[in-house]
Tab-separated table of C-alpha atoms in Angstrom:
chain	number	residue	atom	x	y	z
A	8	UNK	CA	-26.085	2.619	20.797
A	9	UNK	CA	-25.664	3.381	17.092
A	10	UNK	CA	-24.869	0.495	14.746
A	11	UNK	CA	-22.114	1.602	12.358
A	12	UNK	CA	-22.074	-1.452	10.059
A	13	UNK	CA	-24.244	0.229	7.430
A	14	UNK	CA	-22.219	3.469	7.500
A	15	UNK	CA	-19.601	4.202	4.867
A	16	UNK	CA	-16.144	5.324	5.945
A	17	UNK	CA	-17.012	8.801	4.762
A	18	UNK	CA	-20.145	8.878	6.942
A	19	UNK	CA	-18.115	7.629	9.923
A	20	UNK	CA	-15.594	10.421	9.416
A	21	UNK	CA	-18.367	13.008	9.409
A	22	UNK	CA	-19.939	11.442	12.536
A	23	UNK	CA	-16.563	11.689	14.292
A	24	UNK	CA	-16.260	15.338	13.253
A	25	UNK	CA	-19.683	15.840	14.873
A	26	UNK	CA	-18.332	14.392	18.136
A	27	UNK	CA	-19.035	10.632	17.979
A	28	UNK	CA	-15.765	9.029	19.141
A	29	UNK	CA	-17.086	5.503	18.566
A	30	UNK	CA	-17.368	6.334	14.854
A	31	UNK	CA	-13.611	6.888	14.795
A	32	UNK	CA	-13.022	3.548	16.551
A	33	UNK	CA	-14.975	1.871	13.760
A	34	UNK	CA	-12.997	3.775	11.104
A	35	UNK	CA	-9.745	2.638	12.666
A	36	UNK	CA	-10.905	-0.989	12.900
A	37	UNK	CA	-11.932	-1.003	9.238
A	38	UNK	CA	-8.790	0.574	7.853
A	39	UNK	CA	-5.893	-0.362	10.106
A	40	UNK	CA	-4.849	-3.666	8.501
A	41	UNK	CA	-4.898	-2.403	4.917
A	42	UNK	CA	-3.123	0.825	5.833
A	43	UNK	CA	-0.484	-0.930	7.942
A	44	UNK	CA	0.159	-3.429	5.099
A	45	UNK	CA	0.714	-0.536	2.694
A	46	UNK	CA	3.079	1.258	5.098
A	47	UNK	CA	5.049	-1.910	5.882
A	48	UNK	CA	5.352	-2.677	2.182
A	49	UNK	CA	6.909	0.727	1.533
A	50	UNK	CA	9.187	1.106	4.578
A	51	UNK	CA	9.983	-2.602	5.135
A	52	UNK	CA	10.692	-2.176	8.809
A	53	UNK	CA	7.972	-3.193	11.312
A	54	UNK	CA	9.161	-0.735	13.955
A	55	UNK	CA	9.207	2.181	11.518
A	56	UNK	CA	5.873	1.003	10.061
A	57	UNK	CA	4.309	1.167	13.535
A	58	UNK	CA	5.654	4.706	14.020
A	59	UNK	CA	4.389	5.833	10.621
A	60	UNK	CA	1.009	4.175	11.249
A	61	UNK	CA	0.620	6.001	14.576
A	62	UNK	CA	1.776	9.324	13.105
A	63	UNK	CA	-0.697	8.875	10.259
A	64	UNK	CA	-3.625	8.419	12.608
A	65	UNK	CA	-2.528	11.357	14.751
A	66	UNK	CA	-2.621	13.486	11.593
A	67	UNK	CA	-5.991	11.982	10.605
A	68	UNK	CA	-7.469	12.832	14.015
A	69	UNK	CA	-6.019	16.348	13.899
A	70	UNK	CA	-7.303	17.033	10.401
A	71	UNK	CA	-10.748	15.651	11.188
A	72	UNK	CA	-10.979	17.744	14.363
A	73	UNK	CA	-9.820	20.844	12.487
A	74	UNK	CA	-12.535	20.240	9.888
A	75	UNK	CA	-9.978	19.654	7.132
A	76	UNK	CA	-11.864	16.653	5.724
A	77	UNK	CA	-14.693	16.960	3.260
A	78	UNK	CA	-16.704	14.007	2.069
A	79	UNK	CA	-15.210	13.550	-1.371
A	80	UNK	CA	-16.298	9.919	-1.661
A	81	UNK	CA	-13.074	8.056	-0.880
A	82	UNK	CA	-11.893	8.095	2.745
A	83	UNK	CA	-9.344	5.293	2.170
A	84	UNK	CA	-7.748	7.343	-0.632
A	85	UNK	CA	-7.454	10.359	1.704
A	86	UNK	CA	-5.997	8.105	4.414
A	87	UNK	CA	-3.399	6.573	2.074
A	88	UNK	CA	-2.381	10.029	0.895
A	89	UNK	CA	-1.716	11.108	4.490
A	90	UNK	CA	0.298	7.921	5.125
A	91	UNK	CA	2.334	8.525	1.971
A	92	UNK	CA	3.117	12.082	3.134
A	93	UNK	CA	4.135	10.843	6.601
A	94	UNK	CA	6.494	8.314	4.985
A	95	UNK	CA	8.018	11.022	2.786
A	96	UNK	CA	8.429	13.359	5.781
A	97	UNK	CA	10.088	10.567	7.739
A	98	UNK	CA	12.661	9.966	5.020
A	99	UNK	CA	13.249	13.657	4.473
A	100	UNK	CA	14.110	13.984	8.142
A	101	UNK	CA	16.634	11.199	7.743
A	102	UNK	CA	18.052	13.053	4.725
A	103	UNK	CA	17.955	9.861	2.779
A	104	UNK	CA	17.187	9.967	-0.921
A	105	UNK	CA	16.072	6.354	-0.969
A	106	UNK	CA	12.519	5.574	0.007
A	107	UNK	CA	13.423	2.088	1.197
A	108	UNK	CA	16.392	0.423	2.760
A	109	UNK	CA	15.749	-3.279	2.294
A	110	UNK	CA	16.089	-5.538	5.275
A	111	UNK	CA	17.704	-8.941	4.988
A	112	UNK	CA	14.623	-10.986	5.777
A	113	UNK	CA	11.888	-9.007	4.039
A	114	UNK	CA	10.595	-10.874	1.012
A	115	UNK	CA	7.105	-9.350	0.892
A	116	UNK	CA	5.696	-12.345	2.739
A	117	UNK	CA	2.889	-10.100	3.970
A	118	UNK	CA	1.407	-10.452	0.468
A	119	UNK	CA	-0.082	-13.914	0.182
A	120	UNK	CA	-0.601	-15.312	-3.288
A	121	UNK	CA	-3.640	-17.220	-2.002
A	122	UNK	CA	-5.365	-13.857	-1.556
A	123	UNK	CA	-4.586	-12.836	-5.109
A	124	UNK	CA	-5.250	-15.954	-7.129
A	125	UNK	CA	-8.386	-17.984	-7.530
A	126	UNK	CA	-6.900	-21.314	-8.544
A	127	UNK	CA	-7.553	-25.010	-8.400
A	128	UNK	CA	-5.484	-27.394	-6.285
A	129	UNK	CA	-3.756	-28.983	-9.256
A	130	UNK	CA	-1.869	-25.804	-10.195
A	131	UNK	CA	-1.541	-24.258	-6.723
A	132	UNK	CA	2.106	-25.180	-6.200
A	133	UNK	CA	3.223	-23.860	-9.593
A	134	UNK	CA	1.358	-20.596	-9.117
A	135	UNK	CA	2.669	-20.125	-5.582
A	136	UNK	CA	6.211	-20.517	-6.906
A	137	UNK	CA	5.540	-17.978	-9.659
A	138	UNK	CA	4.120	-15.497	-7.121
A	139	UNK	CA	7.150	-16.011	-4.865
A	140	UNK	CA	9.390	-15.248	-7.844
A	141	UNK	CA	7.334	-12.112	-8.615
A	142	UNK	CA	7.672	-10.957	-4.988
A	143	UNK	CA	11.438	-11.390	-5.172
A	144	UNK	CA	11.548	-9.394	-8.408
A	145	UNK	CA	9.390	-6.640	-6.880
A	146	UNK	CA	11.643	-6.635	-3.840
A	147	UNK	CA	14.582	-5.702	-6.077
A	148	UNK	CA	12.830	-2.748	-7.742
A	149	UNK	CA	13.630	0.849	-6.788
A	150	UNK	CA	11.134	2.048	-4.176
A	151	UNK	CA	9.064	4.379	-6.428
A	152	UNK	CA	8.572	1.547	-8.939
A	153	UNK	CA	7.751	-0.984	-6.225
A	154	UNK	CA	5.230	1.407	-4.687
A	155	UNK	CA	3.356	1.966	-7.954
A	156	UNK	CA	3.243	-1.794	-8.662
A	157	UNK	CA	1.861	-2.430	-5.182
A	158	UNK	CA	-0.783	0.290	-5.460
A	159	UNK	CA	-1.842	-0.781	-8.952
A	160	UNK	CA	-1.972	-4.563	-8.559
A	161	UNK	CA	-2.499	-5.151	-4.842
A	162	UNK	CA	-4.601	-2.099	-3.928
A	163	UNK	CA	-6.212	-1.885	-7.403
A	164	UNK	CA	-5.867	1.887	-7.600
A	165	UNK	CA	-6.106	3.789	-10.875
A	166	UNK	CA	-3.050	5.625	-12.180
A	167	UNK	CA	-4.817	8.906	-11.402
A	168	UNK	CA	-5.282	7.801	-7.769
A	169	UNK	CA	-1.647	6.652	-7.606
A	170	UNK	CA	-0.495	9.987	-9.024
A	171	UNK	CA	-2.596	11.917	-6.494
A	172	UNK	CA	-1.387	9.835	-3.543
A	173	UNK	CA	2.288	9.991	-4.479
A	174	UNK	CA	2.171	13.639	-5.562
A	175	UNK	CA	3.399	13.075	-9.124
A	176	UNK	CA	1.820	13.361	-12.565
A	177	UNK	CA	-0.114	10.503	-14.151
A	178	UNK	CA	2.642	10.262	-16.775
A	179	UNK	CA	5.241	9.790	-14.041
A	180	UNK	CA	3.114	7.037	-12.466
A	181	UNK	CA	2.732	5.351	-15.840
A	182	UNK	CA	6.466	5.722	-16.462
A	183	UNK	CA	7.302	4.128	-13.121
A	184	UNK	CA	5.023	1.205	-13.923
A	185	UNK	CA	6.561	0.829	-17.361
A	186	UNK	CA	10.102	0.785	-15.952
A	187	UNK	CA	9.035	-1.589	-13.181
A	188	UNK	CA	7.701	-4.068	-15.741
A	189	UNK	CA	10.800	-3.685	-17.935
A	190	UNK	CA	13.050	-4.251	-14.925
A	191	UNK	CA	11.050	-7.250	-13.717
A	192	UNK	CA	11.139	-8.846	-17.188
A	193	UNK	CA	14.883	-8.239	-17.438
A	194	UNK	CA	15.505	-9.752	-13.990
A	195	UNK	CA	13.274	-12.720	-14.836
A	196	UNK	CA	15.281	-13.370	-18.023
A	197	UNK	CA	18.600	-13.009	-16.192
A	198	UNK	CA	17.456	-15.466	-13.526
A	199	UNK	CA	15.770	-17.784	-16.041
A	200	UNK	CA	12.430	-17.481	-14.263
A	201	UNK	CA	9.260	-18.772	-15.897
A	202	UNK	CA	6.476	-16.452	-14.765
A	203	UNK	CA	3.397	-17.869	-16.491
A	204	UNK	CA	0.528	-18.789	-14.175
A	205	UNK	CA	-1.346	-22.032	-14.604
A	206	UNK	CA	-5.112	-21.501	-14.805
C-alpha cells in the first residue's frame, strides 16, 4: 500500500490520472476543508455551499480523467479556480447579478481570529473584539470586494493569483481591494469602531 504523506497535491493528481483512486481520496481529504470554507464564505448558504463543493469535485474528477490537468505547481490554485467558476455558473443560472445574498445569521463565524492572530492572553479579548468588528465590516462589503479581501488576507494569495482565479485583471483585483479598504474604513468611522490590534 503506497504511503501518500510525502506526495504533493500535484503528484497525487498525476497518480489519480494514472489510475490510483486512493490518491484522489488523499487529495480530497487534504483540500476539502479549505475549499469548503472558501465556498461557504462566498455563497453564505451551507446548503448551496455543499452543492457547489460537490459540483466542484465532479468537475475536478472529470477534468483529471479527461487529462485536462497539467502539473503547473499549484493544485490548490487550480481547484479554487474551478470552484470560483462553479459559483459563477450557479449565480448565472439564477440570473442574479449579485454574487451573495446575505443570510440573517451569517457573521463569518467560520473565520476564527485565534487562527489568524498570535497574541498573548492579556490582549486576547481586545483583539477578538477587533476581529469581530472586522468580520462585520467585511460582511457588509459587496461580494467582489469581500471575495478579494478573503483571498488576500485569509488565503494569502497574490493579486495575480486572485486575478487568475476570479477571471479579472490584476488592476481590477487591486481596485476591489482598494475600494474594500475604503469602504471598511468609512464604515468603521461611521460606527465609531476602534480597529487597532493590541500586540
